[in-house]
């Protein structure tokens, strides 16, 4: 099952993050994929704002895992950009964060983890649209379970009617 | 012969740093004289380890830590019995990686009854400038610019540190790395962009100067990265081998301009006449050049450590450990590790 949304600007990308945060709970896993500059970190910073985190969310590409504990829910922001293969994911402790259910786990470059993960997740793919303009992105949200089915139904109600829906 | 007292004999600190990719150990005397500074990615260690070490793998620190510490002691010509204290990074960083360094430091201190000093990686970066200037007094502005951080700090006379600005998205070093990888130039991106930009013209391809006039001291480099990627998508010819030097030179100039201008502006606002620049990106030759030029123009003294001390290293951890020891700031064995800890 999937949902596509046209994002007009980075502000819109962050706003969709804020709105999605309202349907999330501890243990939810989001796998974010898409090119460099696609808006993954911008989306997570929106999510963080939705969770009322006071800190700015910066990219964890170098630090690999950033944990934010001061929001309504704990946010674990992971970036697999520099990691390859199951051994490296395990070495970095990614598996622990996925099974702990201590917070919302957002994983950038999450497509790398897809074939190793045995948990339910929501997949969000970010795409450039060079013909539409530098700020425009399309996101494709994919899921497989009835759990996410129910959640996305609520999400659809939260985003303004037909807002960017493709 | 006059009997030497504790205060005038040399103090040797073993520094240990495992917060990110490299396993590092160093022996430093009196916080200023580096006797050894071993980094696991160095060739000699590769040979001892018997192969190429993967780019990121935190459990790899476990395999490397003994080799690296022994190598640091051996190069320094010091026996563990001659060490006065162990200083180790315990925040911020990958938990699994930090635990290895902190575990090693605790074991050494416990078995040899040595003082243990746990330090903040970012504070240690600031202190990398103290190695060559051990007597410098507090009251300055610090810029840490690396793959994971791009932040400005006020350091008061008592060496208390307050953040006055940070990146709201990507760190400067991360922007370099990502652009280099995107353009197929390899990892890490900083050195290769630095080298290629030398043969390019930095004014040919204009890039935005994000947050230059934002009125605060925060940085943003994500939009700059997007701007480059978007441009190459529209104009494929920019990816040609002949255009890459101009492309990266323009990009580098934008990063350098924002970092230098905002740092100088912050120094002026807070009335600081001295600036400590540190972190991996401080090894960038264009950034160093521009900082020195703007510094002399504004009567602000710029301190930048030699390139080897800009990268993650344990000498800076030992240096900070020395200064904390002198102030009587040691830690007990209860200390933990923390993934995030802003100064």
Coordinates of C-alpha atoms in Angstrom, one line a residue:
Chain A
X1 CA 0.0 0.0 0.0
X2 CA 1.3 3.4 -0.7
X3 CA 0.7 7.2 -0.6
X4 CA 2.4 9.9 -2.7
X5 CA 2.7 13.5 -1.7
X6 CA 4.1 16.5 -3.6
X7 CA 6.2 18.7 -1.3
X8 CA 6.4 22.3 -2.3
X9 CA 9.3 23.3 -0.2
X10 CA 11.6 22.4 2.7
X11 CA 9.0 24.1 5.0
X12 CA 6.3 21.8 3.6
X13 CA 8.6 18.8 4.1
X14 CA 9.1 19.6 7.7
X15 CA 5.4 20.3 8.1
X16 CA 4.6 16.8 6.9
X17 CA 7.0 15.5 9.5
X18 CA 5.2 17.4 12.2
X19 CA 1.9 16.0 11.1
X20 CA 3.2 12.4 10.8
X21 CA 4.6 12.7 14.4
X22 CA 1.0 12.9 15.7
X23 CA 0.3 9.2 14.7
X24 CA 3.5 7.8 16.0
X25 CA 4.4 6.0 19.2
X26 CA 7.4 4.4 20.8
X27 CA 8.7 1.4 18.8
X28 CA 7.6 2.7 15.4
X29 CA 10.3 2.4 12.8
X30 CA 10.6 4.7 9.8
X31 CA 13.0 3.8 7.0
X32 CA 13.8 7.0 5.0
X33 CA 15.4 6.7 1.6
X34 CA 16.2 8.9 -1.4
X35 CA 19.1 10.9 -2.8
X36 CA 21.4 13.3 -1.0
X37 CA 19.5 16.5 -0.4
X38 CA 16.2 14.8 -0.8
X39 CA 14.8 16.1 2.4
X40 CA 15.3 13.2 4.8
X41 CA 16.9 15.2 7.6
X42 CA 14.4 18.1 7.0
X43 CA 11.6 15.7 7.5
X44 CA 13.1 14.3 10.7
X45 CA 13.5 17.8 12.0
X46 CA 9.8 18.4 11.4
X47 CA 9.0 15.2 13.2
X48 CA 11.2 16.4 16.1
X49 CA 9.3 19.7 16.3
X50 CA 6.1 17.7 16.3
X51 CA 7.4 15.8 19.4
X52 CA 8.2 19.2 21.0
X53 CA 11.9 18.6 21.1
X54 CA 13.7 21.8 22.1
X55 CA 17.0 21.0 20.3
X56 CA 17.6 21.4 16.6
X57 CA 18.0 18.1 14.8
X58 CA 21.2 18.0 12.8
X59 CA 22.3 15.3 10.4
X60 CA 23.7 12.1 12.1
X61 CA 25.6 11.0 8.9
X62 CA 28.9 11.3 10.8
X63 CA 27.8 10.5 14.3
X64 CA 25.5 7.7 13.0
X65 CA 23.1 7.8 15.9
X66 CA 21.6 10.9 17.6
X67 CA 19.2 10.3 20.5
X68 CA 16.9 13.1 21.6
X69 CA 15.4 12.5 25.0
X70 CA 13.7 15.8 25.8
X71 CA 10.5 15.5 23.7
X72 CA 7.1 13.9 24.2
X73 CA 8.7 10.7 23.0
X74 CA 12.3 9.7 22.6
X75 CA 13.5 10.1 19.1
X76 CA 16.3 8.0 17.8
X77 CA 17.8 9.4 14.6
X78 CA 20.0 7.0 12.7
X79 CA 21.9 7.5 9.5
X80 CA 23.3 4.5 7.6
X81 CA 25.0 6.7 5.0
X82 CA 28.5 5.5 5.9
X83 CA 27.6 2.0 6.9
X84 CA 27.4 -1.1 4.6
X85 CA 26.2 -4.6 5.4
X86 CA 24.7 -6.4 8.4
X87 CA 28.0 -6.7 10.4
X88 CA 28.5 -2.9 10.3
X89 CA 24.9 -2.2 11.3
X90 CA 25.3 -4.7 14.2
X91 CA 28.7 -3.2 15.2
X92 CA 27.1 0.3 15.4
X93 CA 24.3 -1.1 17.6
X94 CA 21.5 -0.4 15.2
X95 CA 19.8 -3.8 16.0
X96 CA 19.5 -2.8 19.7
X97 CA 17.7 0.4 18.9
X98 CA 15.3 -1.4 16.6
X99 CA 14.3 -4.0 19.1
X100 CA 14.3 -1.8 22.2
X101 CA 11.0 0.0 21.5
X102 CA 12.3 2.9 23.6
X103 CA 11.3 5.6 21.1
X104 CA 10.6 6.5 17.5
X105 CA 13.4 5.2 15.3
X106 CA 14.0 7.1 12.1
X107 CA 16.6 5.6 9.9
X108 CA 18.1 7.5 6.9
X109 CA 19.4 5.5 4.0
X110 CA 17.0 2.9 5.5
X111 CA 16.8 1.0 2.2
X112 CA 20.2 -0.5 3.2
X113 CA 18.5 -2.2 6.2
X114 CA 15.4 -3.5 4.4
X115 CA 16.6 -6.9 3.7
X116 CA 17.9 -7.5 7.2
X117 CA 15.0 -6.1 9.2
X118 CA 12.4 -8.5 10.6
X119 CA 10.2 -5.8 12.2
X120 CA 7.3 -3.9 10.8
X121 CA 8.1 -0.4 9.4
X122 CA 6.9 2.5 7.4
X123 CA 9.1 3.3 4.3
X124 CA 9.3 6.9 3.0
X125 CA 11.2 7.6 -0.2
X126 CA 12.2 11.2 -1.2
X127 CA 12.6 12.2 -4.8
X128 CA 13.8 15.3 -6.6
X129 CA 11.6 16.7 -9.4
X130 CA 14.1 18.7 -11.5
X131 CA 11.4 19.8 -13.9
X132 CA 9.3 21.3 -11.1
X133 CA 12.0 23.3 -9.3
X134 CA 14.9 23.1 -6.8
X135 CA 12.7 23.0 -3.7
X136 CA 10.1 20.5 -4.9
X137 CA 10.1 16.9 -3.8
X138 CA 7.8 13.9 -4.1
X139 CA 7.6 11.5 -1.2
X140 CA 6.3 8.0 -1.5
X141 CA 5.1 6.3 1.7
X142 CA 4.9 2.5 1.6
X143 CA 3.7 0.0 4.2
X144 CA 2.6 -3.6 4.4
X145 CA 0.8 -4.1 7.7
X146 CA -2.7 -3.4 8.9
X147 CA -1.0 -1.6 11.8
X148 CA 0.3 1.0 9.5
X149 CA -2.9 0.9 7.5
X150 CA -4.8 2.2 10.5
X151 CA -2.2 4.8 11.3
X152 CA -2.0 6.1 7.7
X153 CA -5.8 6.5 7.7
X154 CA -5.4 8.9 10.6
X155 CA -2.5 10.6 8.9
X156 CA -4.6 11.2 5.8
X157 CA -7.2 13.0 8.0
X158 CA -4.6 15.1 9.6
X159 CA -3.1 16.4 6.4
X160 CA -5.4 18.9 4.9
X161 CA -7.8 17.5 2.4
X162 CA -6.0 16.7 -0.8
X163 CA -2.9 18.6 0.4
X164 CA -0.3 17.6 -2.1
X165 CA -1.8 14.2 -2.5
X166 CA -1.0 12.6 -5.8
Chain B
X1 CA 71.0 18.3 43.9
X2 CA 67.7 19.9 44.6
X3 CA 65.0 17.4 45.3
X4 CA 62.2 17.8 42.7
X5 CA 58.7 18.2 44.0
X6 CA 55.4 17.0 42.4
X7 CA 54.9 20.5 41.0
X8 CA 58.1 20.7 38.9
X9 CA 58.4 17.2 37.6
X10 CA 56.9 16.3 34.2
X11 CA 53.3 15.0 34.2
X12 CA 52.6 12.3 31.7
X13 CA 49.0 11.7 30.6
X14 CA 47.8 8.8 28.5
X15 CA 45.0 10.0 26.3
X16 CA 42.4 7.6 24.8
X17 CA 39.9 8.6 22.1
X18 CA 37.3 6.1 20.6
X19 CA 34.3 8.3 20.0
X20 CA 34.0 7.7 16.3
X21 CA 35.8 5.8 13.6
X22 CA 39.4 5.9 14.8
X23 CA 40.9 4.3 17.8
X24 CA 43.5 6.8 19.2
X25 CA 46.0 6.9 22.0
X26 CA 48.7 9.4 22.9
X27 CA 51.2 10.1 25.6
X28 CA 51.6 13.8 26.3
X29 CA 53.9 15.6 28.8
X30 CA 52.6 18.6 30.7
X31 CA 49.8 19.0 28.2
X32 CA 52.1 20.4 25.6
X33 CA 54.9 18.0 24.6
X34 CA 53.4 15.2 22.4
X35 CA 55.5 12.0 22.9
X36 CA 53.3 9.9 20.8
X37 CA 50.0 10.3 18.9
X38 CA 48.7 7.1 17.4
X39 CA 45.6 6.9 15.2
X40 CA 44.3 3.4 14.1
X41 CA 43.9 4.5 10.5
X42 CA 47.7 5.1 10.2
X43 CA 49.6 2.8 7.9
X44 CA 51.9 1.4 10.6
X45 CA 48.9 0.3 12.6
X46 CA 47.3 -1.2 9.5
X47 CA 50.4 -3.3 9.1
X48 CA 50.3 -4.5 12.7
X49 CA 46.6 -5.2 12.5
X50 CA 47.2 -7.2 9.3
X51 CA 44.9 -5.6 6.8
X52 CA 42.8 -2.7 6.0
X53 CA 40.5 -1.5 8.7
X54 CA 36.9 -0.9 7.7
X55 CA 35.7 2.7 7.6
X56 CA 33.2 2.4 10.4
X57 CA 32.8 -0.5 12.8
X58 CA 32.6 0.2 16.5
X59 CA 33.4 -3.3 17.7
X60 CA 36.7 -2.9 15.7
X61 CA 37.8 -0.6 18.5
X62 CA 37.9 -3.7 20.8
X63 CA 40.4 -5.3 18.5
X64 CA 42.5 -2.2 18.1
X65 CA 42.5 -0.6 21.5
X66 CA 45.4 -2.7 23.1
X67 CA 47.5 -2.4 20.0
X68 CA 47.0 1.3 19.8
X69 CA 47.7 2.0 23.5
X70 CA 50.8 -0.3 23.5
X71 CA 52.0 1.5 20.4
X72 CA 51.5 4.9 22.0
X73 CA 53.5 3.9 25.1
X74 CA 56.2 2.3 23.0
X75 CA 56.7 5.3 20.7
X76 CA 56.7 7.6 23.7
X77 CA 59.4 5.4 25.3
X78 CA 57.2 5.3 28.5
X79 CA 56.3 2.3 30.7
X80 CA 52.7 2.3 32.0
X81 CA 54.2 2.8 35.5
X82 CA 55.5 6.3 34.4
X83 CA 52.0 7.5 33.5
X84 CA 50.4 9.9 35.9
X85 CA 46.8 9.8 34.8
X86 CA 44.5 8.5 32.0
X87 CA 42.2 10.9 30.1
X88 CA 39.5 9.4 28.0
X89 CA 36.6 10.7 25.8
X90 CA 33.3 9.7 27.3
X91 CA 30.9 11.9 25.3
X92 CA 29.6 12.6 22.7
X93 CA 29.9 9.7 20.2
X94 CA 28.7 6.2 19.4
X95 CA 27.9 4.4 22.7
X96 CA 29.5 1.2 21.7
X97 CA 32.7 2.9 20.5
X98 CA 33.0 5.2 23.6
X99 CA 32.5 2.2 25.9
X100 CA 35.7 0.5 24.5
X101 CA 37.9 3.5 25.3
X102 CA 36.3 4.2 28.7
X103 CA 36.5 0.5 29.6
X104 CA 40.2 0.4 28.7
X105 CA 40.9 3.7 30.7
X106 CA 39.0 2.4 33.8
X107 CA 40.9 -0.9 33.7
X108 CA 44.3 0.8 33.5
X109 CA 43.4 3.3 36.2
X110 CA 42.0 0.6 38.5
X111 CA 44.9 -1.7 38.2
X112 CA 47.6 1.0 38.4
X113 CA 45.7 3.2 40.9
X114 CA 45.8 6.2 38.6
X115 CA 43.5 9.2 38.4
X116 CA 40.8 8.8 35.7
X117 CA 39.7 11.9 33.8
X118 CA 36.6 11.7 31.5
X119 CA 36.4 14.4 28.9
X120 CA 34.1 15.8 26.3
X121 CA 35.3 15.2 22.7
X122 CA 34.3 18.7 21.6
X123 CA 36.0 20.4 24.5
X124 CA 39.1 18.4 23.6
X125 CA 39.0 19.7 20.1
X126 CA 39.1 23.3 21.5
X127 CA 42.1 22.3 23.6
X128 CA 44.0 21.0 20.6
X129 CA 45.0 24.7 20.3
X130 CA 46.4 24.6 23.8
X131 CA 49.0 22.0 22.9
X132 CA 51.2 24.6 21.2
X133 CA 50.0 27.5 23.4
X134 CA 49.9 25.9 26.9
X135 CA 50.0 29.2 28.8
X136 CA 47.2 31.0 26.9
X137 CA 44.5 32.5 29.1
X138 CA 40.7 31.9 28.8
X139 CA 38.4 34.5 27.3
X140 CA 38.2 33.6 23.6
X141 CA 35.8 32.3 20.9
X142 CA 36.0 28.7 19.7
X143 CA 34.9 27.3 16.4
X144 CA 34.7 23.5 16.0
X145 CA 34.2 22.5 12.5
X146 CA 34.2 18.8 11.6
X147 CA 32.3 15.9 10.0
X148 CA 29.9 15.8 12.9
X149 CA 29.9 19.3 14.3
X150 CA 29.9 23.0 13.2
X151 CA 29.6 25.1 16.4
X152 CA 30.7 28.3 17.9
X153 CA 31.6 28.6 21.6
X154 CA 32.4 31.3 24.1
X155 CA 35.2 30.3 26.4
X156 CA 35.3 32.5 29.5
X157 CA 38.3 33.4 31.6
X158 CA 37.7 30.4 33.8
X159 CA 37.4 28.1 30.8
X160 CA 33.7 27.7 31.1
X161 CA 32.3 27.0 27.7
X162 CA 28.9 28.2 26.3
X163 CA 27.6 27.4 22.8
X164 CA 26.6 30.5 20.8
X165 CA 25.8 28.8 17.5
X166 CA 25.6 25.4 15.8
X167 CA 24.5 23.9 12.5
X168 CA 20.8 23.5 12.1
X169 CA 21.3 20.6 9.6
X170 CA 24.5 19.2 8.1
X171 CA 28.0 19.8 9.5
X172 CA 30.5 21.5 7.2
X173 CA 32.7 18.4 6.9
X174 CA 29.7 16.3 6.2
X175 CA 28.8 18.6 3.3
X176 CA 32.3 18.1 1.9
X177 CA 32.1 14.4 2.3
X178 CA 28.6 14.1 0.7
X179 CA 29.5 16.3 -2.2
X180 CA 32.7 14.3 -2.8
X181 CA 30.8 11.0 -2.7
X182 CA 28.1 12.4 -5.0
X183 CA 30.7 13.5 -7.5
X184 CA 32.6 10.2 -7.2
X185 CA 35.7 11.7 -5.7
X186 CA 35.9 9.3 -2.7
X187 CA 36.0 9.5 1.0
X188 CA 36.9 11.5 3.1
X189 CA 35.8 14.4 0.9
X190 CA 37.6 17.3 2.6
X191 CA 41.2 16.6 1.5
X192 CA 40.2 15.7 -2.1
X193 CA 38.0 18.8 -2.5
X194 CA 40.8 20.9 -1.0
X195 CA 43.3 19.6 -3.6
X196 CA 41.0 19.8 -6.6
X197 CA 39.8 23.3 -5.7
X198 CA 43.3 24.5 -6.0
X199 CA 43.3 24.1 -9.8
X200 CA 39.7 25.5 -10.1
X201 CA 38.4 29.0 -10.2
X202 CA 36.2 29.7 -7.1
X203 CA 34.3 32.6 -8.7
X204 CA 33.1 30.8 -11.8
X205 CA 30.2 29.0 -10.3
X206 CA 28.3 31.0 -7.7
X207 CA 26.8 29.2 -4.7
X208 CA 24.5 30.7 -2.0
X209 CA 25.9 31.8 1.3
X210 CA 23.4 30.1 3.6
X211 CA 22.5 31.9 6.9
X212 CA 25.3 34.5 6.2
X213 CA 22.9 37.3 7.3
X214 CA 20.7 35.3 9.6
X215 CA 21.5 37.6 12.5
X216 CA 22.4 34.6 14.8
X217 CA 25.5 32.4 14.8
X218 CA 23.9 29.3 13.5
X219 CA 25.1 27.5 10.3
X220 CA 23.3 25.6 7.6
X221 CA 25.0 23.6 4.9
X222 CA 22.3 21.2 3.7
X223 CA 20.8 23.7 1.3
X224 CA 24.3 24.4 -0.2
X225 CA 24.7 20.6 -0.8
X226 CA 21.2 20.5 -2.4
X227 CA 22.1 23.6 -4.6
X228 CA 25.1 21.8 -6.0
X229 CA 23.2 18.5 -6.6
X230 CA 20.3 20.3 -8.2
X231 CA 22.6 22.3 -10.5
X232 CA 24.4 19.2 -11.7
X233 CA 21.0 17.6 -12.4
X234 CA 20.0 20.6 -14.6
X235 CA 23.5 21.0 -16.2
X236 CA 25.0 17.6 -16.6
X237 CA 28.2 19.1 -18.1
X238 CA 29.1 20.4 -14.6
X239 CA 29.9 16.8 -13.8
X240 CA 32.6 16.7 -16.6
X241 CA 36.1 16.1 -15.4
X242 CA 37.2 19.5 -16.6
X243 CA 34.4 21.3 -14.7
X244 CA 34.8 19.6 -11.3
X245 CA 37.6 21.8 -10.0
X246 CA 35.6 25.0 -10.6
X247 CA 32.5 23.3 -9.2
X248 CA 34.2 22.3 -5.9
X249 CA 36.2 25.5 -5.7
X250 CA 33.0 27.5 -5.8
X251 CA 31.4 25.2 -3.3
X252 CA 34.4 25.3 -0.9
X253 CA 34.5 29.1 -1.1
X254 CA 30.8 29.3 -0.1
X255 CA 31.5 27.0 3.0
X256 CA 34.7 29.0 3.9
X257 CA 33.0 32.4 3.5
X258 CA 30.1 31.4 5.8
X259 CA 32.3 29.9 8.5
X260 CA 34.9 32.7 8.5
X261 CA 32.5 35.6 8.3
X262 CA 30.2 34.3 11.0
X263 CA 33.0 33.4 13.3
X264 CA 34.6 36.8 13.0
X265 CA 31.2 38.5 13.5
X266 CA 30.7 36.5 16.7
X267 CA 34.2 37.4 17.9
X268 CA 33.4 41.0 17.3
X269 CA 30.0 40.8 19.0
X270 CA 31.4 39.2 22.1
X271 CA 34.5 41.3 22.2
X272 CA 36.9 38.4 21.8
X273 CA 40.3 39.2 20.3
X274 CA 41.3 35.5 20.0
X275 CA 39.7 32.7 18.1
X276 CA 40.4 29.0 18.5
X277 CA 39.6 27.1 15.2
X278 CA 39.7 23.3 15.4
X279 CA 38.2 20.0 14.1
X280 CA 38.9 18.1 10.9
X281 CA 37.7 20.9 8.5
X282 CA 40.2 23.3 10.1
X283 CA 42.8 21.3 8.1
X284 CA 41.3 22.8 4.9
X285 CA 43.9 25.1 3.4
X286 CA 41.5 27.6 2.0
X287 CA 39.7 27.9 5.3
X288 CA 43.1 28.5 7.1
X289 CA 44.2 31.1 4.6
X290 CA 40.9 33.0 4.8
X291 CA 40.8 32.9 8.6
X292 CA 44.3 34.3 8.8
X293 CA 43.5 37.0 6.3
X294 CA 40.3 38.1 8.0
X295 CA 41.9 37.8 11.4
X296 CA 44.6 40.2 10.6
X297 CA 42.1 42.5 8.9
X298 CA 40.0 42.6 12.1
X299 CA 42.8 42.5 14.7
X300 CA 41.7 39.1 15.9
X301 CA 44.3 36.5 16.6
X302 CA 43.5 33.2 15.0
X303 CA 44.8 29.9 16.4
X304 CA 44.6 26.8 14.2
X305 CA 46.4 23.6 15.2
X306 CA 48.6 21.8 12.6
X307 CA 46.5 19.6 10.3
X308 CA 47.3 16.4 12.2
X309 CA 45.8 17.8 15.4
X310 CA 42.7 19.0 13.7
X311 CA 41.5 15.5 13.0
X312 CA 40.3 13.2 15.8
X313 CA 43.3 12.4 18.0
X314 CA 44.1 11.4 21.5
X315 CA 46.8 14.1 22.1
X316 CA 44.0 16.7 22.5
X317 CA 42.3 14.4 25.0
X318 CA 45.5 14.1 26.9
X319 CA 46.0 17.9 26.8
X320 CA 42.5 18.5 28.2
X321 CA 43.1 15.8 30.8
X322 CA 46.3 17.5 31.9
X323 CA 44.5 20.8 32.4
X324 CA 41.6 19.2 34.3
X325 CA 44.1 17.2 36.5
X326 CA 45.8 20.5 37.3
X327 CA 42.4 22.0 38.3
X328 CA 41.8 18.9 40.5
X329 CA 39.0 17.7 38.2
X330 CA 39.2 13.9 38.2
X331 CA 36.4 11.3 37.9
X332 CA 35.4 8.1 39.7
X333 CA 34.8 4.7 38.2
X334 CA 31.0 5.3 38.1
X335 CA 31.4 7.5 35.0
X336 CA 29.2 6.5 32.0
X337 CA 29.3 7.2 28.3
X338 CA 26.8 9.5 26.5
X339 CA 25.8 9.7 22.8
X340 CA 25.1 13.4 22.9
X341 CA 26.4 16.0 25.2
X342 CA 26.6 19.5 24.0
X343 CA 29.0 21.8 25.7

